[in-house]
mmCIF file of C-alpha atoms and ligand atoms in Angstrom:
data_model
loop_
_atom_site.group_PDB
_atom_site.id
_atom_site.type_symbol
_atom_site.label_atom_id
_atom_site.label_comp_id
_atom_site.label_asym_id
_atom_site.label_seq_id
_atom_site.Cartn_x
_atom_site.Cartn_y
_atom_site.Cartn_z
ATOM 1 C CA UNK A 1293 37.617 39.864 -18.740
ATOM 2 C CA UNK A 1294 40.547 37.772 -19.852
ATOM 3 C CA UNK A 1295 39.659 34.862 -22.085
ATOM 4 C CA UNK A 1296 41.163 32.503 -19.628
ATOM 5 C CA UNK A 1297 38.248 30.110 -19.762
ATOM 6 C CA UNK A 1298 37.225 29.671 -23.406
ATOM 7 C CA UNK A 1299 34.352 27.427 -22.433
ATOM 8 C CA UNK A 1300 32.658 30.257 -20.566
ATOM 9 C CA UNK A 1301 30.350 32.485 -22.642
ATOM 10 C CA UNK A 1302 31.325 35.462 -20.420
ATOM 11 C CA UNK A 1303 34.972 35.083 -21.415
ATOM 12 C CA UNK A 1304 34.490 35.283 -25.135
ATOM 13 C CA UNK A 1305 31.498 37.710 -25.553
ATOM 14 C CA UNK A 1306 32.552 41.335 -26.140
ATOM 15 C CA UNK A 1307 29.284 42.641 -24.794
ATOM 16 C CA UNK A 1308 29.823 40.992 -21.418
ATOM 17 C CA UNK A 1309 31.693 43.125 -18.842
ATOM 18 C CA UNK A 1310 32.523 42.631 -15.191
ATOM 19 C CA UNK A 1311 30.857 40.282 -12.804
ATOM 20 C CA UNK A 1312 28.488 42.267 -10.604
ATOM 21 C CA UNK A 1313 27.347 39.387 -8.398
ATOM 22 C CA UNK A 1314 29.335 36.130 -8.549
ATOM 23 C CA UNK A 1315 27.635 32.780 -8.323
ATOM 24 C CA UNK A 1316 28.882 31.944 -4.857
ATOM 25 C CA UNK A 1317 27.805 35.300 -3.405
ATOM 26 C CA UNK A 1318 24.315 34.962 -5.086
ATOM 27 C CA UNK A 1319 23.924 31.497 -3.648
ATOM 28 C CA UNK A 1320 25.058 32.555 -0.165
ATOM 29 C CA UNK A 1321 22.657 35.383 -0.051
ATOM 30 C CA UNK A 1322 19.740 33.273 -1.381
ATOM 31 C CA UNK A 1323 20.353 30.776 1.400
ATOM 32 C CA UNK A 1324 19.996 33.698 3.893
ATOM 33 C CA UNK A 1325 16.768 34.833 2.240
ATOM 34 C CA UNK A 1326 15.461 31.388 2.383
ATOM 35 C CA UNK A 1327 16.139 31.180 6.154
ATOM 36 C CA UNK A 1328 14.480 34.548 6.646
ATOM 37 C CA UNK A 1329 11.369 33.419 4.774
ATOM 38 C CA UNK A 1330 11.272 30.065 6.626
ATOM 39 C CA UNK A 1331 11.346 31.968 10.031
ATOM 40 C CA UNK A 1332 8.825 34.621 8.932
ATOM 41 C CA UNK A 1333 6.264 32.100 7.528
ATOM 42 C CA UNK A 1334 6.646 29.485 10.199
ATOM 43 C CA UNK A 1335 3.490 27.396 10.535
ATOM 44 C CA UNK A 1336 2.179 28.626 7.247
ATOM 45 C CA UNK A 1337 2.433 27.522 3.706
ATOM 46 C CA UNK A 1338 3.431 30.512 1.537
ATOM 47 C CA UNK A 1339 2.599 30.673 -2.164
ATOM 48 C CA UNK A 1340 5.615 31.746 -4.214
ATOM 49 C CA UNK A 1341 4.562 33.778 -7.245
ATOM 50 C CA UNK A 1342 7.398 33.995 -9.757
ATOM 51 C CA UNK A 1343 7.457 36.559 -12.540
ATOM 52 C CA UNK A 1344 8.507 34.889 -15.812
ATOM 53 C CA UNK A 1345 10.878 34.633 -17.328
ATOM 54 C CA UNK A 1346 13.654 36.471 -15.480
ATOM 55 C CA UNK A 1347 12.794 35.111 -11.982
ATOM 56 C CA UNK A 1348 12.776 31.392 -12.911
ATOM 57 C CA UNK A 1349 16.312 30.705 -11.723
ATOM 58 C CA UNK A 1350 16.108 32.723 -8.504
ATOM 59 C CA UNK A 1351 12.665 31.139 -7.669
ATOM 60 C CA UNK A 1352 14.139 27.660 -8.137
ATOM 61 C CA UNK A 1353 17.156 28.247 -5.951
ATOM 62 C CA UNK A 1354 15.293 30.238 -3.307
ATOM 63 C CA UNK A 1355 12.555 27.635 -2.916
ATOM 64 C CA UNK A 1356 15.151 25.017 -2.131
ATOM 65 C CA UNK A 1357 16.264 27.155 0.713
ATOM 66 C CA UNK A 1358 12.827 27.504 2.306
ATOM 67 C CA UNK A 1359 12.076 24.777 4.758
ATOM 68 C CA UNK A 1360 8.289 25.022 4.582
ATOM 69 C CA UNK A 1361 5.593 23.374 2.454
ATOM 70 C CA UNK A 1362 5.644 26.114 -0.287
ATOM 71 C CA UNK A 1363 3.446 26.195 -3.344
ATOM 72 C CA UNK A 1364 4.249 27.811 -6.712
ATOM 73 C CA UNK A 1365 2.547 29.738 -9.403
ATOM 74 C CA UNK A 1366 3.905 31.871 -12.175
ATOM 75 C CA UNK A 1367 2.871 34.735 -14.215
ATOM 76 C CA UNK A 1368 4.494 36.245 -17.256
ATOM 77 C CA UNK A 1369 4.449 39.836 -18.156
ATOM 78 C CA UNK A 1370 5.715 41.879 -20.922
ATOM 79 C CA UNK A 1371 6.239 45.540 -20.633
ATOM 80 C CA UNK A 1372 5.863 48.002 -23.467
ATOM 81 C CA UNK A 1373 9.002 50.039 -24.132
ATOM 82 C CA UNK A 1374 12.445 49.748 -25.542
ATOM 83 C CA UNK A 1375 14.785 46.776 -24.821
ATOM 84 C CA UNK A 1376 16.371 48.525 -21.924
ATOM 85 C CA UNK A 1377 13.658 50.827 -20.551
ATOM 86 C CA UNK A 1378 10.327 49.929 -19.037
ATOM 87 C CA UNK A 1379 7.331 52.142 -19.869
ATOM 88 C CA UNK A 1380 5.353 51.057 -16.828
ATOM 89 C CA UNK A 1381 2.503 49.718 -19.003
ATOM 90 C CA UNK A 1382 2.527 45.988 -18.295
ATOM 91 C CA UNK A 1383 0.680 43.268 -20.125
ATOM 92 C CA UNK A 1384 -0.138 40.005 -18.492
ATOM 93 C CA UNK A 1385 1.047 37.316 -21.040
ATOM 94 C CA UNK A 1386 0.254 34.439 -18.672
ATOM 95 C CA UNK A 1387 -1.812 34.738 -15.589
ATOM 96 C CA UNK A 1388 -1.719 32.745 -12.504
ATOM 97 C CA UNK A 1389 -3.442 29.389 -12.280
ATOM 98 C CA UNK A 1390 -4.220 29.619 -8.526
ATOM 99 C CA UNK A 1391 -6.686 31.727 -6.585
ATOM 100 C CA UNK A 1392 -4.835 34.069 -4.326
ATOM 101 C CA UNK A 1393 -7.657 34.759 -1.772
ATOM 102 C CA UNK A 1394 -6.693 33.964 1.715
ATOM 103 C CA UNK A 1395 -3.047 32.934 0.605
ATOM 104 C CA UNK A 1396 0.194 34.232 2.000
ATOM 105 C CA UNK A 1397 1.812 35.368 -1.241
ATOM 106 C CA UNK A 1398 5.519 36.032 -1.792
ATOM 107 C CA UNK A 1399 6.038 37.704 -5.147
ATOM 108 C CA UNK A 1400 9.506 36.674 -6.396
ATOM 109 C CA UNK A 1401 11.112 39.194 -8.802
ATOM 110 C CA UNK A 1402 14.297 39.220 -10.632
ATOM 111 C CA UNK A 1403 15.173 42.891 -10.693
ATOM 112 C CA UNK A 1404 13.555 46.176 -9.754
ATOM 113 C CA UNK A 1405 14.670 49.042 -11.914
ATOM 114 C CA UNK A 1406 12.177 51.975 -12.086
ATOM 115 C CA UNK A 1407 9.831 49.934 -9.945
ATOM 116 C CA UNK A 1408 7.051 50.516 -12.429
ATOM 117 C CA UNK A 1409 6.555 46.872 -13.284
ATOM 118 C CA UNK A 1410 6.550 45.864 -9.539
ATOM 119 C CA UNK A 1411 4.071 48.672 -8.718
ATOM 120 C CA UNK A 1412 1.681 47.416 -11.374
ATOM 121 C CA UNK A 1413 2.066 43.731 -10.240
ATOM 122 C CA UNK A 1414 1.529 44.483 -6.481
ATOM 123 C CA UNK A 1415 -1.649 46.417 -7.270
ATOM 124 C CA UNK A 1416 -2.889 43.615 -9.502
ATOM 125 C CA UNK A 1417 -2.185 40.900 -6.877
ATOM 126 C CA UNK A 1418 -3.679 43.031 -4.062
ATOM 127 C CA UNK A 1419 -6.886 43.157 -5.906
ATOM 128 C CA UNK A 1420 -7.155 39.386 -5.616
ATOM 129 C CA UNK A 1421 -7.379 39.647 -1.833
ATOM 130 C CA UNK A 1422 -4.426 37.576 -0.579
ATOM 131 C CA UNK A 1423 -4.137 37.220 3.282
ATOM 132 C CA UNK A 1424 -0.822 38.846 2.853
ATOM 133 C CA UNK A 1425 1.497 39.930 0.059
ATOM 134 C CA UNK A 1426 5.290 40.534 0.356
ATOM 135 C CA UNK A 1427 7.882 41.099 -2.283
ATOM 136 C CA UNK A 1428 11.152 39.267 -2.597
ATOM 137 C CA UNK A 1429 13.536 40.899 -5.303
ATOM 138 C CA UNK A 1430 16.923 39.559 -6.030
ATOM 139 C CA UNK A 1431 18.247 42.848 -7.388
ATOM 140 C CA UNK A 1432 17.413 46.411 -6.734
ATOM 141 C CA UNK A 1433 18.988 49.122 -8.868
ATOM 142 C CA UNK A 1434 19.978 51.965 -6.608
ATOM 143 C CA UNK A 1435 18.776 55.557 -7.349
ATOM 144 C CA UNK A 1436 16.380 54.497 -9.995
ATOM 145 C CA UNK A 1437 13.029 54.513 -8.176
ATOM 146 C CA UNK A 1438 11.031 57.800 -7.541
ATOM 147 C CA UNK A 1439 9.609 56.318 -4.410
ATOM 148 C CA UNK A 1440 11.367 53.614 -2.305
ATOM 149 C CA UNK A 1441 9.628 50.397 -3.265
ATOM 150 C CA UNK A 1442 8.069 48.301 -0.576
ATOM 151 C CA UNK A 1443 10.329 45.276 -0.667
ATOM 152 C CA UNK A 1444 10.243 42.776 2.192
ATOM 153 C CA UNK A 1445 13.206 40.935 0.975
ATOM 154 C CA UNK A 1446 16.150 42.240 -1.140
ATOM 155 C CA UNK A 1447 19.018 40.241 -2.419
ATOM 156 C CA UNK A 1448 21.427 42.904 -3.546
ATOM 157 C CA UNK A 1449 21.492 46.574 -4.265
ATOM 158 C CA UNK A 1450 23.343 47.069 -7.503
ATOM 159 C CA UNK A 1451 24.510 50.275 -9.256
ATOM 160 C CA UNK A 1452 22.446 51.658 -12.209
ATOM 161 C CA UNK A 1453 23.670 49.578 -15.075
ATOM 162 C CA UNK A 1454 22.245 46.991 -17.413
ATOM 163 C CA UNK A 1455 22.879 43.402 -16.275
ATOM 164 C CA UNK A 1456 22.383 39.906 -17.624
ATOM 165 C CA UNK A 1457 22.736 36.332 -16.298
ATOM 166 C CA UNK A 1458 21.041 34.226 -13.712
ATOM 167 C CA UNK A 1459 17.759 34.536 -15.464
ATOM 168 C CA UNK A 1460 18.185 37.945 -16.920
ATOM 169 C CA UNK A 1461 18.371 38.268 -20.673
ATOM 170 C CA UNK A 1462 18.983 40.393 -23.659
ATOM 171 C CA UNK A 1463 16.717 39.093 -26.533
ATOM 172 C CA UNK A 1464 16.435 35.737 -24.649
ATOM 173 C CA UNK A 1465 20.206 35.239 -24.326
ATOM 174 C CA UNK A 1466 22.477 35.062 -21.260
ATOM 175 C CA UNK A 1467 19.739 33.721 -18.889
ATOM 176 C CA UNK A 1468 21.914 30.727 -18.230
ATOM 177 C CA UNK A 1469 25.044 32.606 -16.988
ATOM 178 C CA UNK A 1470 25.546 31.569 -13.260
ATOM 179 C CA UNK A 1471 26.644 35.098 -12.311
ATOM 180 C CA UNK A 1472 25.101 38.448 -12.679
ATOM 181 C CA UNK A 1473 27.143 40.230 -15.317
ATOM 182 C CA UNK A 1474 27.367 43.769 -16.748
ATOM 183 C CA UNK A 1475 26.098 44.125 -20.267
ATOM 184 C CA UNK A 1476 27.590 46.776 -22.575
ATOM 185 C CA UNK A 1477 25.649 47.773 -25.669
ATOM 186 C CA UNK A 1478 24.597 45.940 -28.748
ATOM 187 C CA UNK A 1479 20.896 45.799 -27.867
ATOM 188 C CA UNK A 1480 18.687 45.356 -30.991
HETATM 189 P P1 5GP B 1804 11.088 48.313 -14.053
HETATM 190 O O1 5GP B 1804 9.685 48.268 -14.311
HETATM 191 O O2 5GP B 1804 11.434 48.117 -12.557
HETATM 192 O O3 5GP B 1804 11.832 49.580 -14.590
HETATM 193 O O4 5GP B 1804 11.823 47.126 -14.840
HETATM 194 C C1 5GP B 1804 11.633 45.743 -14.400
HETATM 195 C C2 5GP B 1804 11.807 44.817 -15.454
HETATM 196 O O5 5GP B 1804 12.760 45.339 -16.650
HETATM 197 C C3 5GP B 1804 12.623 43.641 -14.960
HETATM 198 O O6 5GP B 1804 11.652 42.577 -14.446
HETATM 199 C C4 5GP B 1804 13.360 43.147 -16.120
HETATM 200 O O7 5GP B 1804 12.563 42.302 -16.982
HETATM 201 C C5 5GP B 1804 13.620 44.382 -16.871
HETATM 202 N N1 5GP B 1804 14.979 44.942 -16.502
HETATM 203 C C6 5GP B 1804 15.300 46.067 -15.688
HETATM 204 N N2 5GP B 1804 16.543 46.247 -15.574
HETATM 205 C C7 5GP B 1804 17.246 45.217 -16.215
HETATM 206 C C8 5GP B 1804 18.572 44.782 -16.379
HETATM 207 O O8 5GP B 1804 19.521 45.445 -15.836
HETATM 208 N N3 5GP B 1804 18.781 43.774 -17.121
HETATM 209 C C9 5GP B 1804 17.840 42.992 -17.647
HETATM 210 N N4 5GP B 1804 18.162 41.892 -18.392
HETATM 211 N N5 5GP B 1804 16.457 43.342 -17.532
HETATM 212 C C10 5GP B 1804 16.250 44.358 -16.767
#
């Protein structure tokens, strides 16, 4: 990327590559997802469950596009494994505050890579007997899942590469980038 805008982190950081999903495209798609959820849950009050930290920005923007009395809860998970690979073994760092029984739950995820984290979370939430449980993932990496994950709402299918921005980090950095951007190397 040309250093045309020195104020933008993405224009000066050598680890950042091409913009995979620009801000305007993200926001337009999120508006569509919000409309879909509004129509699908008409007359109900869905409980949005965000997976911290990656989904915080998506959850905030998506919720503002849902024209229903939504409620929120968050859980934080950490997966064992290297910085860029999930092992599928997930530890709940912060559990939900609310009881899911009888609730219409929409699990809001940032990115589905192998699908192992999502698989674990869906099983874990199903065991709490919600009235319904659907998944809304902003990004789905193509060709990475052994079994097609059961996602009701998908923002974008992206190629198999490591990305940062719009909530996604490397060692807690880059979450505030407004676009989803390719990340090249330098992971500690
Ligand atoms: P999975 O279990 O599907 O392999 O991995 C899901 C989790 O790994 C995501 O919630 C996210 O925390 C992390 N992850 C997977 N791919 C990426 C990526 O391209 N960039 C970033 N920053 N995190 C990712």
